[in-house]
Structures are given as C-alpha cells and as structure tokens.
Coordinates of N, CA, C and O in Angstrom, one line a residue:
M2 N -77.0 -14.4 -25.8 CA -77.0 -15.7 -26.3 C -77.3 -16.7 -25.1 O -76.7 -16.5 -24.0
P3 N -78.2 -17.6 -25.3 CA -78.6 -18.5 -24.1 C -77.5 -19.4 -23.7 O -76.5 -19.7 -24.5
A4 N -77.5 -19.9 -22.5 CA -76.6 -20.9 -22.0 C -76.8 -22.2 -22.7 O -77.9 -22.6 -23.1
R5 N -75.7 -23.0 -22.9 CA -75.8 -24.3 -23.5 C -76.3 -25.3 -22.5 O -76.0 -25.3 -21.4
D6 N -77.1 -26.2 -23.1 CA -77.6 -27.4 -22.3 C -76.4 -28.3 -22.0 O -75.4 -28.4 -22.7
I7 N -76.5 -29.0 -20.9 CA -75.4 -29.9 -20.4 C -75.1 -31.0 -21.5 O -74.1 -31.5 -21.5
Y8 N -76.1 -31.3 -22.3 CA -75.9 -32.4 -23.3 C -75.5 -31.8 -24.7 O -75.5 -32.5 -25.7
H9 N -75.2 -30.5 -24.7 CA -74.8 -29.9 -26.0 C -73.8 -30.7 -26.8 O -74.0 -31.0 -27.9
N10 N -72.6 -30.9 -26.1 CA -71.5 -31.6 -26.8 C -71.9 -33.1 -27.1 O -71.4 -33.6 -28.1
V11 N -72.7 -33.7 -26.3 CA -73.1 -35.1 -26.5 C -73.9 -35.2 -27.8 O -73.7 -36.1 -28.6
V12 N -74.8 -34.2 -27.9 CA -75.7 -34.2 -29.1 C -74.9 -33.9 -30.4 O -75.1 -34.5 -31.4
I13 N -73.9 -33.0 -30.3 CA -73.0 -32.7 -31.4 C -72.3 -34.0 -31.8 O -72.3 -34.4 -33.0
Q14 N -71.7 -34.7 -30.9 CA -71.0 -36.0 -31.2 C -72.0 -37.0 -31.8 O -71.6 -37.7 -32.7
A15 N -73.2 -37.1 -31.3 CA -74.1 -38.1 -31.8 C -74.5 -37.8 -33.2 O -74.7 -38.7 -34.0
L16 N -74.8 -36.5 -33.5 CA -75.2 -36.1 -34.9 C -74.0 -36.4 -35.8 O -74.2 -36.9 -37.0
I17 N -72.8 -36.0 -35.5 CA -71.7 -36.2 -36.3 C -71.5 -37.7 -36.6 O -71.3 -38.2 -37.7
A18 N -71.6 -38.6 -35.6 CA -71.5 -40.0 -35.7 C -72.6 -40.5 -36.6 O -72.5 -41.6 -37.3
D19 N -73.8 -39.8 -36.7 CA -74.9 -40.2 -37.5 C -74.8 -39.7 -38.9 O -75.7 -39.8 -39.7
G20 N -73.7 -39.0 -39.3 CA -73.5 -38.5 -40.6 C -73.9 -37.1 -40.9 O -73.9 -36.6 -42.0
W21 N -74.1 -36.3 -39.8 CA -74.5 -34.9 -40.0 C -73.3 -34.0 -39.9 O -72.4 -34.3 -39.2
T22 N -73.4 -32.9 -40.5 CA -72.4 -31.8 -40.4 C -73.0 -30.7 -39.6 O -74.1 -30.2 -40.0
I23 N -72.4 -30.3 -38.5 CA -72.9 -29.1 -37.7 C -72.6 -27.9 -38.5 O -71.4 -27.6 -38.7
T24 N -73.6 -27.1 -38.9 CA -73.4 -25.9 -39.6 C -73.6 -24.6 -38.8 O -73.1 -23.6 -39.2
D25 N -74.4 -24.7 -37.7 CA -74.6 -23.5 -36.9 C -74.7 -24.0 -35.4 O -75.4 -24.9 -35.1
D26 N -73.9 -23.2 -34.6 CA -73.9 -23.5 -33.2 C -73.7 -22.2 -32.4 O -72.6 -21.8 -32.1
P27 N -74.8 -21.6 -32.1 CA -76.2 -21.9 -32.3 C -76.7 -21.5 -33.7 O -76.0 -20.8 -34.4
L28 N -78.0 -21.9 -34.0 CA -78.6 -21.4 -35.2 C -79.4 -20.1 -34.9 O -80.3 -20.2 -34.0
Y29 N -79.0 -19.0 -35.5 CA -79.7 -17.7 -35.2 C -81.0 -17.6 -36.0 O -81.0 -17.8 -37.2
L30 N -82.0 -17.1 -35.3 CA -83.2 -16.7 -36.0 C -83.6 -15.3 -35.5 O -83.8 -15.1 -34.3
G31 N -83.7 -14.4 -36.5 CA -84.1 -13.1 -36.1 C -85.5 -12.9 -36.8 O -85.7 -13.1 -38.0
Y32 N -86.4 -12.4 -35.9 CA -87.8 -12.2 -36.5 C -88.5 -11.1 -35.7 O -88.6 -11.2 -34.5
G33 N -89.0 -10.2 -36.4 CA -89.8 -9.1 -35.8 C -89.0 -8.3 -34.7 O -89.6 -7.9 -33.7
G34 N -87.8 -8.2 -35.0 CA -86.9 -7.4 -34.0 C -86.5 -8.2 -32.8 O -85.9 -7.7 -31.9
R35 N -86.8 -9.5 -32.8 CA -86.4 -10.4 -31.7 C -85.3 -11.3 -32.2 O -85.3 -11.8 -33.3
D36 N -84.4 -11.6 -31.3 CA -83.3 -12.6 -31.6 C -83.6 -13.9 -30.8 O -83.8 -13.9 -29.6
L37 N -83.6 -15.0 -31.6 CA -83.8 -16.3 -31.0 C -82.6 -17.2 -31.4 O -82.1 -17.0 -32.5
Y38 N -82.3 -18.2 -30.6 CA -81.3 -19.1 -30.9 C -81.7 -20.5 -30.7 O -82.1 -20.9 -29.6
I39 N -81.7 -21.3 -31.7 CA -81.9 -22.8 -31.6 C -80.5 -23.4 -31.4 O -79.5 -22.9 -31.9
D40 N -80.4 -24.4 -30.5 CA -79.1 -24.9 -30.1 C -78.2 -25.3 -31.3 O -77.0 -24.9 -31.3
L41 N -78.7 -26.0 -32.3 CA -77.8 -26.4 -33.4 C -78.6 -26.4 -34.7 O -79.8 -26.6 -34.8
G42 N -77.8 -26.1 -35.8 CA -78.2 -26.4 -37.1 C -77.3 -27.4 -37.7 O -76.1 -27.4 -37.5
A43 N -77.9 -28.3 -38.6 CA -77.0 -29.3 -39.2 C -77.6 -29.7 -40.5 O -78.7 -29.5 -40.9
E44 N -76.7 -30.2 -41.4 CA -77.0 -30.7 -42.7 C -76.4 -32.0 -43.0 O -75.4 -32.4 -42.4
R45 N -77.1 -32.7 -43.9 CA -76.5 -34.0 -44.3 C -76.8 -34.1 -45.8 O -77.9 -34.0 -46.2
S46 N -75.8 -34.4 -46.5 CA -75.9 -34.6 -48.0 C -76.2 -36.1 -48.2 O -75.6 -37.0 -47.6
T47 N -77.2 -36.3 -49.1 CA -77.6 -37.6 -49.4 C -76.9 -38.0 -50.7 O -76.7 -37.2 -51.6
I48 N -76.6 -39.3 -50.9 CA -76.0 -39.8 -52.1 C -77.0 -39.9 -53.2 O -76.7 -39.7 -54.4
A49 N -78.2 -40.3 -52.8 CA -79.2 -40.6 -53.8 C -79.5 -39.3 -54.6 O -79.7 -38.2 -54.1
A50 N -79.6 -39.4 -55.9 CA -79.7 -38.3 -56.8 C -81.1 -37.6 -56.6 O -81.2 -36.4 -56.9
E51 N -82.1 -38.3 -56.2 CA -83.4 -37.7 -56.2 C -83.7 -37.0 -54.9 O -84.7 -36.3 -54.8
K52 N -82.7 -37.0 -54.0 CA -83.0 -36.3 -52.7 C -82.0 -35.1 -52.6 O -80.9 -35.1 -53.1
D53 N -82.5 -34.0 -52.1 CA -81.7 -32.8 -51.8 C -81.0 -33.0 -50.5 O -81.2 -33.9 -49.8
N54 N -80.2 -32.0 -50.2 CA -79.5 -32.0 -48.9 C -80.6 -31.8 -47.8 O -81.6 -31.1 -48.0
Q55 N -80.4 -32.5 -46.7 CA -81.4 -32.4 -45.6 C -80.8 -31.4 -44.6 O -79.6 -31.3 -44.3
K56 N -81.7 -30.5 -44.1 CA -81.3 -29.5 -43.1 C -82.2 -29.7 -41.9 O -83.4 -29.8 -42.0
I57 N -81.6 -29.7 -40.7 CA -82.3 -29.8 -39.5 C -81.9 -28.7 -38.5 O -80.8 -28.1 -38.6
A58 N -82.8 -28.4 -37.6 CA -82.5 -27.5 -36.4 C -82.7 -28.4 -35.2 O -83.7 -29.2 -35.2
V59 N -81.9 -28.3 -34.2 CA -82.0 -29.1 -33.0 C -82.0 -28.3 -31.8 O -81.1 -27.6 -31.5
E60 N -83.1 -28.4 -31.0 CA -83.2 -27.9 -29.7 C -83.0 -29.0 -28.7 O -83.6 -30.0 -28.7
I61 N -82.0 -28.8 -27.8 CA -81.6 -29.8 -26.8 C -82.2 -29.5 -25.5 O -82.1 -28.3 -25.0
K62 N -82.8 -30.5 -24.8 CA -83.4 -30.3 -23.5 C -83.0 -31.4 -22.6 O -83.1 -32.6 -22.9
S63 N -82.5 -31.0 -21.4 CA -82.0 -32.0 -20.5 C -83.0 -32.6 -19.5 O -82.9 -33.7 -19.0
F64 N -84.1 -31.9 -19.2 CA -85.2 -32.3 -18.3 C -84.5 -32.7 -16.9 O -84.7 -33.9 -16.5
L65 N -83.9 -31.8 -16.3 CA -83.3 -32.0 -15.0 C -84.0 -31.4 -13.8 O -83.6 -31.6 -12.7
S66 N -85.1 -30.7 -14.1 CA -85.8 -30.1 -12.9 C -86.5 -31.1 -12.1 O -86.8 -32.2 -12.6
P67 N -87.0 -30.8 -10.9 CA -87.8 -31.8 -10.1 C -89.1 -32.1 -10.8 O -89.7 -33.2 -10.5
S68 N -89.6 -31.3 -11.7 CA -90.9 -31.6 -12.3 C -90.7 -31.9 -13.8 O -90.6 -30.9 -14.6
P69 N -90.9 -33.1 -14.2 CA -90.8 -33.4 -15.7 C -91.9 -32.7 -16.5 O -91.7 -32.4 -17.6
V70 N -93.1 -32.5 -15.8 CA -94.2 -31.8 -16.5 C -93.8 -30.4 -16.8 O -94.0 -29.8 -17.9
S71 N -93.1 -29.7 -15.9 CA -92.7 -28.3 -16.1 C -91.7 -28.3 -17.2 O -91.7 -27.4 -18.1
D72 N -90.7 -29.3 -17.2 CA -89.7 -29.3 -18.3 C -90.4 -29.6 -19.6 O -90.0 -29.0 -20.6
L73 N -91.4 -30.4 -19.6 CA -92.2 -30.7 -20.9 C -92.9 -29.4 -21.4 O -92.8 -29.1 -22.6
Q74 N -93.5 -28.7 -20.5 CA -94.2 -27.5 -20.8 C -93.2 -26.5 -21.5 O -93.5 -25.9 -22.5
E75 N -92.1 -26.3 -20.8 CA -91.1 -25.4 -21.4 C -90.5 -25.8 -22.7 O -90.4 -25.1 -23.7
A76 N -90.2 -27.1 -22.8 CA -89.7 -27.6 -24.1 C -90.7 -27.5 -25.2 O -90.3 -27.1 -26.3
V77 N -91.9 -27.9 -25.0 CA -93.0 -27.8 -26.0 C -93.2 -26.4 -26.4 O -93.4 -26.1 -27.6
G78 N -93.3 -25.4 -25.5 CA -93.5 -24.0 -25.8 C -92.4 -23.5 -26.7 O -92.6 -22.9 -27.7
Q79 N -91.1 -23.8 -26.3 CA -90.0 -23.4 -27.1 C -90.0 -24.0 -28.5 O -89.8 -23.4 -29.5
Y80 N -90.3 -25.3 -28.5 CA -90.3 -26.1 -29.8 C -91.4 -25.4 -30.7 O -91.1 -25.2 -31.9
D81 N -92.5 -25.1 -30.2 CA -93.6 -24.6 -31.0 C -93.2 -23.2 -31.6 O -93.5 -22.9 -32.7
I82 N -92.6 -22.4 -30.7 CA -92.2 -21.0 -31.2 C -91.1 -21.2 -32.3 O -91.2 -20.5 -33.3
Y83 N -90.1 -22.0 -32.0 CA -89.1 -22.1 -33.0 C -89.6 -22.7 -34.3 O -89.2 -22.3 -35.4
R84 N -90.5 -23.7 -34.2 CA -91.0 -24.3 -35.5 C -91.8 -23.3 -36.3 O -91.7 -23.2 -37.5
T85 N -92.6 -22.4 -35.6 CA -93.4 -21.4 -36.3 C -92.5 -20.4 -37.0 O -92.7 -20.1 -38.2
I86 N -91.4 -20.0 -36.4 CA -90.5 -19.1 -37.0 C -89.7 -19.7 -38.1 O -89.5 -19.1 -39.2
L87 N -89.3 -21.0 -37.9 CA -88.6 -21.7 -39.0 C -89.5 -21.8 -40.2 O -89.0 -21.7 -41.4
L88 N -90.7 -22.0 -40.1 CA -91.6 -22.1 -41.2 C -91.7 -20.8 -42.0 O -91.8 -20.9 -43.2
E89 N -91.4 -19.7 -41.3 CA -91.4 -18.4 -42.0 C -90.0 -18.2 -42.7 O -90.0 -17.6 -43.8
L90 N -89.0 -18.5 -42.0 CA -87.6 -18.1 -42.5 C -86.9 -19.2 -43.2 O -86.1 -18.9 -44.2
E91 N -87.0 -20.5 -42.8 CA -86.3 -21.6 -43.5 C -87.3 -22.8 -43.5 O -87.1 -23.7 -42.8
P92 N -88.3 -22.7 -44.4 CA -89.2 -23.8 -44.3 C -88.7 -25.2 -44.7 O -89.3 -26.2 -44.4
E93 N -87.5 -25.2 -45.3 CA -86.9 -26.5 -45.7 C -86.2 -27.2 -44.5 O -85.9 -28.4 -44.5
R94 N -86.0 -26.4 -43.4 CA -85.3 -26.9 -42.3 C -86.3 -27.6 -41.3 O -87.3 -26.9 -40.9
I95 N -86.0 -28.8 -40.9 CA -86.9 -29.5 -40.0 C -86.4 -29.4 -38.5 O -85.2 -29.6 -38.3
L96 N -87.3 -29.0 -37.6 CA -86.9 -28.9 -36.2 C -87.1 -30.2 -35.5 O -88.1 -30.8 -35.6
Y97 N -86.1 -30.5 -34.7 CA -86.1 -31.7 -33.8 C -85.9 -31.2 -32.4 O -85.1 -30.3 -32.1
L98 N -86.5 -31.9 -31.4 CA -86.2 -31.8 -30.0 C -85.3 -32.9 -29.6 O -85.8 -34.1 -29.8
A99 N -84.2 -32.7 -29.1 CA -83.2 -33.7 -28.7 C -83.4 -34.0 -27.2 O -83.2 -33.0 -26.4
V100 N -83.6 -35.2 -26.8 CA -83.7 -35.6 -25.4 C -83.0 -36.9 -25.2 O -82.8 -37.7 -26.1
A101 N -82.5 -37.0 -24.0 CA -81.8 -38.3 -23.6 C -82.7 -39.4 -23.6 O -83.9 -39.3 -23.3
K102 N -82.2 -40.6 -23.8 CA -83.0 -41.8 -23.7 C -83.8 -42.0 -22.4 O -85.0 -42.4 -22.5
R103 N -83.2 -41.6 -21.3 CA -83.9 -41.7 -20.0 C -85.1 -40.8 -20.0 O -86.1 -41.1 -19.4
V104 N -85.0 -39.7 -20.6 CA -86.1 -38.7 -20.7 C -87.2 -39.3 -21.6 O -88.4 -39.3 -21.2
Y105 N -86.8 -39.9 -22.7 CA -87.8 -40.5 -23.6 C -88.5 -41.6 -22.9 O -89.8 -41.8 -23.0
E106 N -87.8 -42.4 -22.2 CA -88.4 -43.6 -21.5 C -89.2 -43.2 -20.3 O -89.9 -44.0 -19.7
G107 N -89.0 -41.9 -19.9 CA -89.8 -41.4 -18.8 C -91.0 -40.6 -19.3 O -92.0 -41.2 -19.8
I108 N -91.0 -39.3 -19.2 CA -92.2 -38.5 -19.5 C -92.7 -38.7 -20.9 O -93.9 -38.7 -21.2
F109 N -91.8 -38.9 -21.9 CA -92.3 -39.0 -23.3 C -92.9 -40.4 -23.6 O -93.6 -40.5 -24.6
S110 N -92.7 -41.4 -22.8 CA -93.3 -42.7 -23.0 C -94.6 -42.8 -22.2 O -95.4 -43.7 -22.4
E111 N -94.8 -41.8 -21.3 CA -96.1 -41.8 -20.5 C -97.2 -41.4 -21.4 O -97.0 -40.8 -22.4
R112 N -98.4 -41.6 -20.9 CA -99.6 -41.3 -21.7 C -99.6 -39.8 -22.0 O -99.9 -39.4 -23.1
L113 N -99.3 -38.9 -21.0 CA -99.3 -37.5 -21.2 C -98.3 -37.1 -22.3 O -98.6 -36.3 -23.2
G114 N -97.0 -37.6 -22.2 CA -96.0 -37.3 -23.2 C -96.4 -37.8 -24.6 O -96.2 -37.1 -25.6
Q115 N -97.0 -39.0 -24.7 CA -97.4 -39.5 -26.0 C -98.5 -38.6 -26.6 O -98.4 -38.3 -27.8
L116 N -99.4 -38.2 -25.8 CA -100.5 -37.3 -26.3 C -99.9 -36.0 -26.8 O -100.2 -35.5 -28.0
I117 N -99.0 -35.4 -26.1 CA -98.4 -34.1 -26.5 C -97.6 -34.3 -27.8 O -97.7 -33.5 -28.7
V118 N -96.7 -35.3 -27.8 CA -95.9 -35.6 -29.0 C -96.8 -35.8 -30.3 O -96.5 -35.2 -31.3
N119 N -97.8 -36.6 -30.1 CA -98.7 -36.9 -31.3 C -99.6 -35.7 -31.7 O -99.7 -35.4 -32.9
R120 N -100.1 -35.0 -30.7 CA -101.0 -33.8 -31.1 C -100.2 -32.7 -31.7 O -100.7 -32.0 -32.6
I121 N -99.1 -32.4 -31.1 CA -98.3 -31.3 -31.5 C -97.3 -31.7 -32.6 O -96.7 -30.8 -33.3
Q122 N -97.2 -32.9 -32.9 CA -96.4 -33.5 -33.9 C -94.9 -33.1 -33.7 O -94.3 -32.5 -34.6
I123 N -94.4 -33.4 -32.5 CA -93.0 -33.1 -32.2 C -92.1 -34.1 -32.8 O -92.4 -35.3 -32.6
K124 N -91.1 -33.7 -33.5 CA -90.1 -34.6 -34.0 C -89.0 -34.7 -32.9 O -88.5 -33.7 -32.4
L125 N -88.6 -35.9 -32.6 CA -87.6 -36.2 -31.6 C -86.3 -36.8 -32.1 O -86.4 -37.7 -32.9
I126 N -85.2 -36.4 -31.5 CA -84.0 -37.2 -31.6 C -83.7 -37.7 -30.2 O -83.6 -36.9 -29.2
V127 N -83.7 -39.0 -30.0 CA -83.5 -39.6 -28.7 C -82.0 -40.1 -28.8 O -81.6 -40.9 -29.6
F128 N -81.2 -39.6 -27.8 CA -79.8 -39.9 -27.8 C -79.4 -40.7 -26.6 O -80.0 -40.6 -25.5
D129 N -78.4 -41.5 -26.8 CA -77.8 -42.3 -25.7 C -76.7 -41.4 -25.1 O -75.6 -41.2 -25.8
E130 N -76.9 -40.9 -23.9 CA -75.9 -39.9 -23.4 C -74.6 -40.5 -23.0 O -73.5 -39.9 -23.1
K131 N -74.5 -41.8 -22.7 CA -73.3 -42.5 -22.4 C -72.4 -42.8 -23.6 O -71.2 -42.6 -23.6
N132 N -73.1 -43.2 -24.6 CA -72.3 -43.6 -25.9 C -72.2 -42.5 -26.9 O -71.6 -42.7 -27.9
E133 N -72.9 -41.4 -26.6 CA -72.9 -40.2 -27.5 C -73.3 -40.6 -28.9 O -72.7 -40.3 -29.9
R134 N -74.5 -41.3 -29.0 CA -75.0 -41.8 -30.3 C -76.5 -41.5 -30.3 O -77.2 -41.5 -29.3
V135 N -77.0 -41.3 -31.5 CA -78.5 -41.2 -31.7 C -79.0 -42.6 -31.5 O -78.6 -43.6 -32.1
W136 N -80.0 -42.7 -30.6 CA -80.7 -44.0 -30.3 C -81.9 -44.2 -31.2 O -82.1 -45.3 -31.7
Q137 N -82.6 -43.1 -31.5 CA -83.8 -43.2 -32.3 C -84.2 -41.8 -32.8 O -84.1 -40.8 -32.1
W138 N -84.6 -41.8 -34.1 CA -85.3 -40.6 -34.7 C -86.8 -40.9 -34.7 O -87.2 -42.0 -35.1
I139 N -87.5 -40.0 -34.2 CA -89.0 -40.1 -34.1 C -89.6 -39.0 -34.9 O -89.5 -37.8 -34.5
N140 N -90.2 -39.3 -36.0 CA -90.8 -38.3 -36.9 C -92.3 -38.3 -36.8 O -93.1 -39.0 -37.0

C-alpha cells in the first residue's frame, strides 16, 4: 500500500466539512492482476429526489518537489491511469485530483497547467490547507 500524502488528513477533514462521507481510505482498484490504490473514496447523499448518491475518488498530491513540472507530470499520469481504470470498474465514480490552494495558484494557474487541465479534463478539488476546507471544485 502506498504512503499517504502529507495532506491526507487535511483533505479528509475538508471533504467531511463539505458534506461528504469517507467510504474508502484508500480506495482499492484491482485490474489485470495489478493492485492500485486511490487515496480516498467518498460519497454524498443528495436530498433532491431526482439525484442519486454521488461517488467520488480523490487522489491527493502535495507538489513539494523542487520541480512543479515533474510533480505535474507524475500527478497527471497517475490521474489518467486511475480514471481509465475507474471507467472500467466504477463508471459512476468521478475522479478528482486534490491540490492545495498554493499549488492551484502556482502551476495550475500558469498557461502550462491550464492547458493540461483543459485538454486532459482533470477535475480538481482545491483545498485550503490551513483551514482544512474545500476552497473550490473545478469540473
């Protein structure tokens, strides 16, 4: 099982404060004889009768290396692999990449980051690491 990201508990608290229930920590995906783990699985029940329960998977990335581009490459590669497998195993579950607000305001707000997010259609949870709250959902 992979090591937890330094923001693991921060993201859990932010999701709970946003009305989510953590259902899997980590979320296990087995495919083709390989074991993979997404950091979190969560669900939220909606009150509106026309909507079903929402299910998400959340991969948390801290972006602490000296190269934000290397961190972006790793995060995008992992995100794409997990999204592909989720489409096969749990197509109703939506994958999000969780990053701190400082990361979003850095590499993800730059031209390169915006290109990657838009072309690959990455869904983001931007969290405030100090207040342990979701700052923004980007779909």
